[in-house]
Short mmCIF file of C-alpha atoms in Angstrom, two decimals:
data_model
loop_
_atom_site.label_atom_id
_atom_site.label_comp_id
_atom_site.label_asym_id
_atom_site.label_seq_id
_atom_site.Cartn_x
_atom_site.Cartn_y
_atom_site.Cartn_z
CA UNK A 1 127.42 235.17 85.03
CA UNK A 2 124.83 235.23 87.86
CA UNK A 3 125.14 239.00 88.06
CA UNK A 4 124.48 239.36 84.33
CA UNK A 5 121.32 237.20 84.52
CA UNK A 6 120.03 239.09 87.52
CA UNK A 7 120.67 242.42 85.82
CA UNK A 8 118.76 241.27 82.69
CA UNK A 9 115.81 240.14 84.81
CA UNK A 10 115.79 243.49 86.59
CA UNK A 11 115.73 245.35 83.27
CA UNK A 12 112.88 243.17 82.00
CA UNK A 13 110.85 243.80 85.14
CA UNK A 14 111.55 247.48 84.94
CA UNK A 15 110.33 247.68 81.34
CA UNK A 16 107.12 245.82 82.10
CA UNK A 17 106.43 247.95 85.15
CA UNK A 18 107.49 251.25 83.59
CA UNK A 19 104.79 253.91 83.48
CA UNK A 20 103.43 255.14 80.17
CA UNK A 21 105.32 257.90 78.43
CA UNK A 22 103.60 261.22 78.69
CA UNK A 23 100.93 261.46 75.95
CA UNK A 24 101.26 257.77 74.94
CA UNK A 25 99.10 255.24 76.79
CA UNK A 26 100.63 252.04 77.98
CA UNK A 27 100.30 249.17 75.47
CA UNK A 28 98.54 246.04 76.72
CA UNK A 29 100.59 242.92 76.83
CA UNK A 30 99.61 240.37 74.15
CA UNK A 31 98.67 236.96 75.52
CA UNK A 32 101.07 234.15 74.87
CA UNK A 33 100.03 232.01 71.87
CA UNK A 34 101.08 228.42 71.34
CA UNK A 35 101.76 228.25 67.60
CA UNK A 36 101.68 224.46 67.68
CA UNK A 37 98.34 224.15 69.42
CA UNK A 38 95.70 222.34 67.31
CA UNK A 39 92.28 223.82 66.75
CA UNK A 40 90.03 221.46 68.66
CA UNK A 41 86.87 223.50 68.23
CA UNK A 42 83.95 221.57 66.77
CA UNK A 43 83.25 222.41 63.10
CA UNK A 44 80.20 224.49 62.34
CA UNK A 45 77.20 222.44 61.27
CA UNK A 46 74.80 223.56 58.61
CA UNK A 47 71.22 224.13 59.59
CA UNK A 48 69.00 221.30 58.42
CA UNK A 49 71.92 219.07 57.35
CA UNK A 50 71.59 215.37 58.04
CA UNK A 51 74.22 213.35 59.85
CA UNK A 52 75.29 211.46 56.73
CA UNK A 53 75.83 214.76 54.90
CA UNK A 54 78.33 215.92 57.52
CA UNK A 55 80.12 212.58 57.80
CA UNK A 56 83.08 212.73 55.39
CA UNK A 57 83.49 208.95 55.63
CA UNK A 58 80.05 208.44 54.12
CA UNK A 59 80.21 210.49 50.95
CA UNK A 60 77.13 209.82 48.79
CA UNK A 61 77.52 207.65 45.70
CA UNK A 62 76.80 209.73 42.61
CA UNK A 63 75.46 207.80 39.63
CA UNK A 64 74.37 208.84 36.17
CA UNK A 65 71.34 207.62 34.21
CA UNK A 66 70.37 208.56 30.67
CA UNK A 67 66.77 208.90 29.48
CA UNK A 68 66.41 208.40 25.72
CA UNK A 69 63.70 207.76 23.18
CA UNK A 70 61.94 209.21 20.19
CA UNK A 71 60.79 212.75 19.55
CA UNK A 72 58.02 213.95 21.91
CA UNK A 73 57.93 210.75 23.95
CA UNK A 74 58.14 212.55 27.33
CA UNK A 75 61.84 212.73 28.24
CA UNK A 76 61.70 216.36 29.40
CA UNK A 77 58.54 215.66 31.39
CA UNK A 78 60.25 212.63 32.96
CA UNK A 79 63.20 214.69 34.21
CA UNK A 80 61.03 217.59 35.35
CA UNK A 81 58.69 215.34 37.34
CA UNK A 82 61.41 213.69 39.40
CA UNK A 83 64.13 216.31 39.86
CA UNK A 84 64.56 217.67 43.39
CA UNK A 85 66.36 220.71 41.96
CA UNK A 86 65.24 223.12 39.28
CA UNK A 87 65.95 221.04 36.16
CA UNK A 88 68.22 222.30 33.44
CA UNK A 89 66.27 222.38 30.19
CA UNK A 90 67.40 223.39 26.71
CA UNK A 91 64.02 223.91 25.12
CA UNK A 92 63.67 225.84 21.87
CA UNK A 93 60.53 226.92 20.08
CA UNK A 94 59.63 224.80 17.11
CA UNK A 95 59.45 226.59 13.78
CA UNK A 96 58.15 225.83 10.32
CA UNK A 97 61.64 224.80 9.30
CA UNK A 98 61.18 221.50 11.17
CA UNK A 99 57.76 220.63 9.77
CA UNK A 100 59.22 218.21 7.23
CA UNK A 101 61.32 216.31 9.80
CA UNK A 102 59.42 216.47 13.12
CA UNK A 103 56.19 214.48 13.11
CA UNK A 104 53.64 216.15 15.40
CA UNK A 105 50.77 213.82 14.57
CA UNK A 106 50.81 212.18 18.01
CA UNK A 107 51.63 215.40 19.90
CA UNK A 108 49.91 218.27 18.06
CA UNK A 109 50.15 220.63 21.06
CA UNK A 110 53.95 220.36 21.34
CA UNK A 111 55.50 223.82 20.90
CA UNK A 112 59.09 223.29 22.06
CA UNK A 113 61.78 220.68 21.65
CA UNK A 114 65.01 219.76 23.43
CA UNK A 115 68.06 220.85 21.45
CA UNK A 116 70.83 219.72 23.82
CA UNK A 117 69.81 217.88 26.98
CA UNK A 118 67.69 217.86 30.12
CA UNK A 119 69.34 217.51 33.52
CA UNK A 120 67.96 216.80 36.97
CA UNK A 121 68.95 215.23 40.28
CA UNK A 122 67.20 212.99 42.77
CA UNK A 123 68.38 211.46 46.06
CA UNK A 124 67.06 207.91 46.23
CA UNK A 125 68.71 207.03 49.54
CA UNK A 126 70.90 208.67 52.18
CA UNK A 127 74.02 207.81 50.20
CA UNK A 128 72.71 207.35 46.63
CA UNK A 129 72.25 210.32 44.33
CA UNK A 130 71.09 209.95 40.73
CA UNK A 131 71.92 212.49 38.05
CA UNK A 132 69.40 212.13 35.25
CA UNK A 133 70.26 213.25 31.72
CA UNK A 134 67.61 213.44 29.02
CA UNK A 135 68.80 213.14 25.43
CA UNK A 136 67.34 215.02 22.44
CA UNK A 137 65.08 212.84 20.33
CA UNK A 138 65.55 214.12 16.78
CA UNK A 139 68.04 212.39 14.53
CA UNK A 140 69.94 215.61 13.84
CA UNK A 141 70.97 215.72 17.54
CA UNK A 142 72.08 212.11 17.88
CA UNK A 143 75.74 213.10 17.61
CA UNK A 144 75.54 214.29 21.25
CA UNK A 145 74.57 210.88 22.61
CA UNK A 146 78.15 209.64 22.86
CA UNK A 147 78.99 212.45 25.27
CA UNK A 148 75.78 212.21 27.28
CA UNK A 149 76.08 208.47 28.00
CA UNK A 150 79.73 208.66 29.07
CA UNK A 151 79.99 207.46 32.67
CA UNK A 152 76.35 206.36 32.90
CA UNK A 153 75.45 203.15 34.75
CA UNK A 154 72.41 202.59 32.56
CA UNK A 155 69.66 204.06 30.42
CA UNK A 156 65.89 204.26 30.30
CA UNK A 157 64.33 204.06 26.85
CA UNK A 158 60.94 205.76 26.81
CA UNK A 159 58.40 204.32 24.40
CA UNK A 160 55.03 205.50 23.11
CA UNK A 161 52.76 202.66 22.01
CA UNK A 162 51.33 204.84 19.23
CA UNK A 163 54.76 204.95 17.55
CA UNK A 164 56.95 202.19 18.90
CA UNK A 165 59.31 202.39 15.94
CA UNK A 166 60.59 205.75 17.21
CA UNK A 167 62.47 204.06 20.06
CA UNK A 168 64.29 201.55 17.83
CA UNK A 169 67.35 203.83 17.33
CA UNK A 170 67.80 204.16 21.10
CA UNK A 171 67.44 200.40 21.61
CA UNK A 172 69.99 199.69 18.89
CA UNK A 173 72.38 202.29 20.31
CA UNK A 174 72.42 200.89 23.85
CA UNK A 175 72.59 197.32 22.59
CA UNK A 176 75.64 198.17 20.48
CA UNK A 177 77.50 200.02 23.26
CA UNK A 178 76.65 197.41 25.90
CA UNK A 179 75.01 199.83 28.35
CA UNK A 180 72.33 198.25 30.58
CA UNK A 181 68.89 199.64 29.83
CA UNK A 182 65.22 199.17 30.55
CA UNK A 183 62.15 200.07 28.51
CA UNK A 184 59.61 202.39 30.14
CA UNK A 185 56.33 202.69 28.28
CA UNK A 186 54.97 206.19 28.82
CA UNK A 187 51.19 205.81 28.85
CA UNK A 188 49.45 208.84 27.34
CA UNK A 189 45.85 209.68 28.13
CA UNK A 190 43.36 208.50 25.56
CA UNK A 191 45.59 205.71 24.27
CA UNK A 192 45.13 201.99 24.65
CA UNK A 193 46.96 200.49 27.61
CA UNK A 194 49.07 197.48 26.66
CA UNK A 195 50.67 194.92 28.91
CA UNK A 196 54.45 194.92 29.36
CA UNK A 197 54.76 191.49 27.72
CA UNK A 198 52.95 192.75 24.62
CA UNK A 199 55.37 195.68 24.31
CA UNK A 200 58.34 193.36 24.83
CA UNK A 201 57.17 191.15 22.01
CA UNK A 202 56.51 194.08 19.68
CA UNK A 203 59.99 195.52 20.31
CA UNK A 204 61.69 192.09 20.47
CA UNK A 205 63.33 193.12 23.73
CA UNK A 206 65.37 190.33 25.38
CA UNK A 207 63.81 188.58 28.36
CA UNK A 208 66.42 189.88 30.81
CA UNK A 209 65.59 193.54 30.02
CA UNK A 210 62.83 194.92 32.28
CA UNK A 211 59.80 196.54 30.62
CA UNK A 212 57.67 198.79 32.84
CA UNK A 213 54.48 200.78 32.28
CA UNK A 214 54.66 204.29 33.72
CA UNK A 215 53.43 207.86 33.53
CA UNK A 216 56.16 210.45 33.02
CA UNK A 217 54.03 213.16 34.66
CA UNK A 218 53.81 211.39 38.02
CA UNK A 219 56.79 211.50 40.34
CA UNK A 220 56.15 208.16 42.06
CA UNK A 221 55.89 206.43 38.68
CA UNK A 222 59.16 207.94 37.50
CA UNK A 223 60.90 206.97 40.75
CA UNK A 224 59.75 203.36 40.30
CA UNK A 225 61.27 203.37 36.81
CA UNK A 226 64.57 204.72 38.16
CA UNK A 227 64.64 202.06 40.87
CA UNK A 228 64.05 199.38 38.25
CA UNK A 229 66.94 200.80 36.23
CA UNK A 230 69.31 200.84 39.20
CA UNK A 231 68.37 197.27 40.14
CA UNK A 232 68.92 196.08 36.56
CA UNK A 233 72.27 197.88 36.35
CA UNK A 234 73.42 196.21 39.59
CA UNK A 235 72.45 192.81 38.20
CA UNK A 236 74.20 193.45 34.89
CA UNK A 237 77.36 194.96 36.41
CA UNK A 238 77.44 194.04 40.12
CA UNK A 239 80.95 195.40 40.62
#
């Protein structure tokens, strides 16, 4: 047995030390690879990424908020002003076919209207991301509301003091489905500025529902409205 082992070792050594065949270069010996060795190399980090973005144990909480209200009240402007990404907008040119149903008295310069939804995103904190969905305002598009509010933690009902009755359908809708909501009065230039309590009384909004005065064109004002909505949603559904 010892002679067989020694002969095998001699053959192995002879093969490894054998010169290259004429015309064929010697092949380099491949390094030994441990197939069970774990890859301990540090993962590549993305340039500009924050620590919490690379920590898989701290995945950001994604929440959904719906912005509703009457026609031309400023929902698209609201989403556009606050979104940190290029907002998704489904704007279509208004035609004469809508003259009998869309009242442009308060917004004579309005040329487009939302026919599906508006969508934007904003990061309020390191681990809190809000996805903002704007609903279409015309009655003929209300059938999409059931899909847009699915999974939302709350809603913001935009109101225009020149036509408060336009936000009644949205108020009734969120009251009936039990979704927490706040009222955000979008103050337009050239209109009388009312106090929040006056708007609450005019709309008969319950005392526990926040009413804020804001400007949909200004980012800081929109962010304050979103923070009020999140706070109200946490109070209404703390779990």
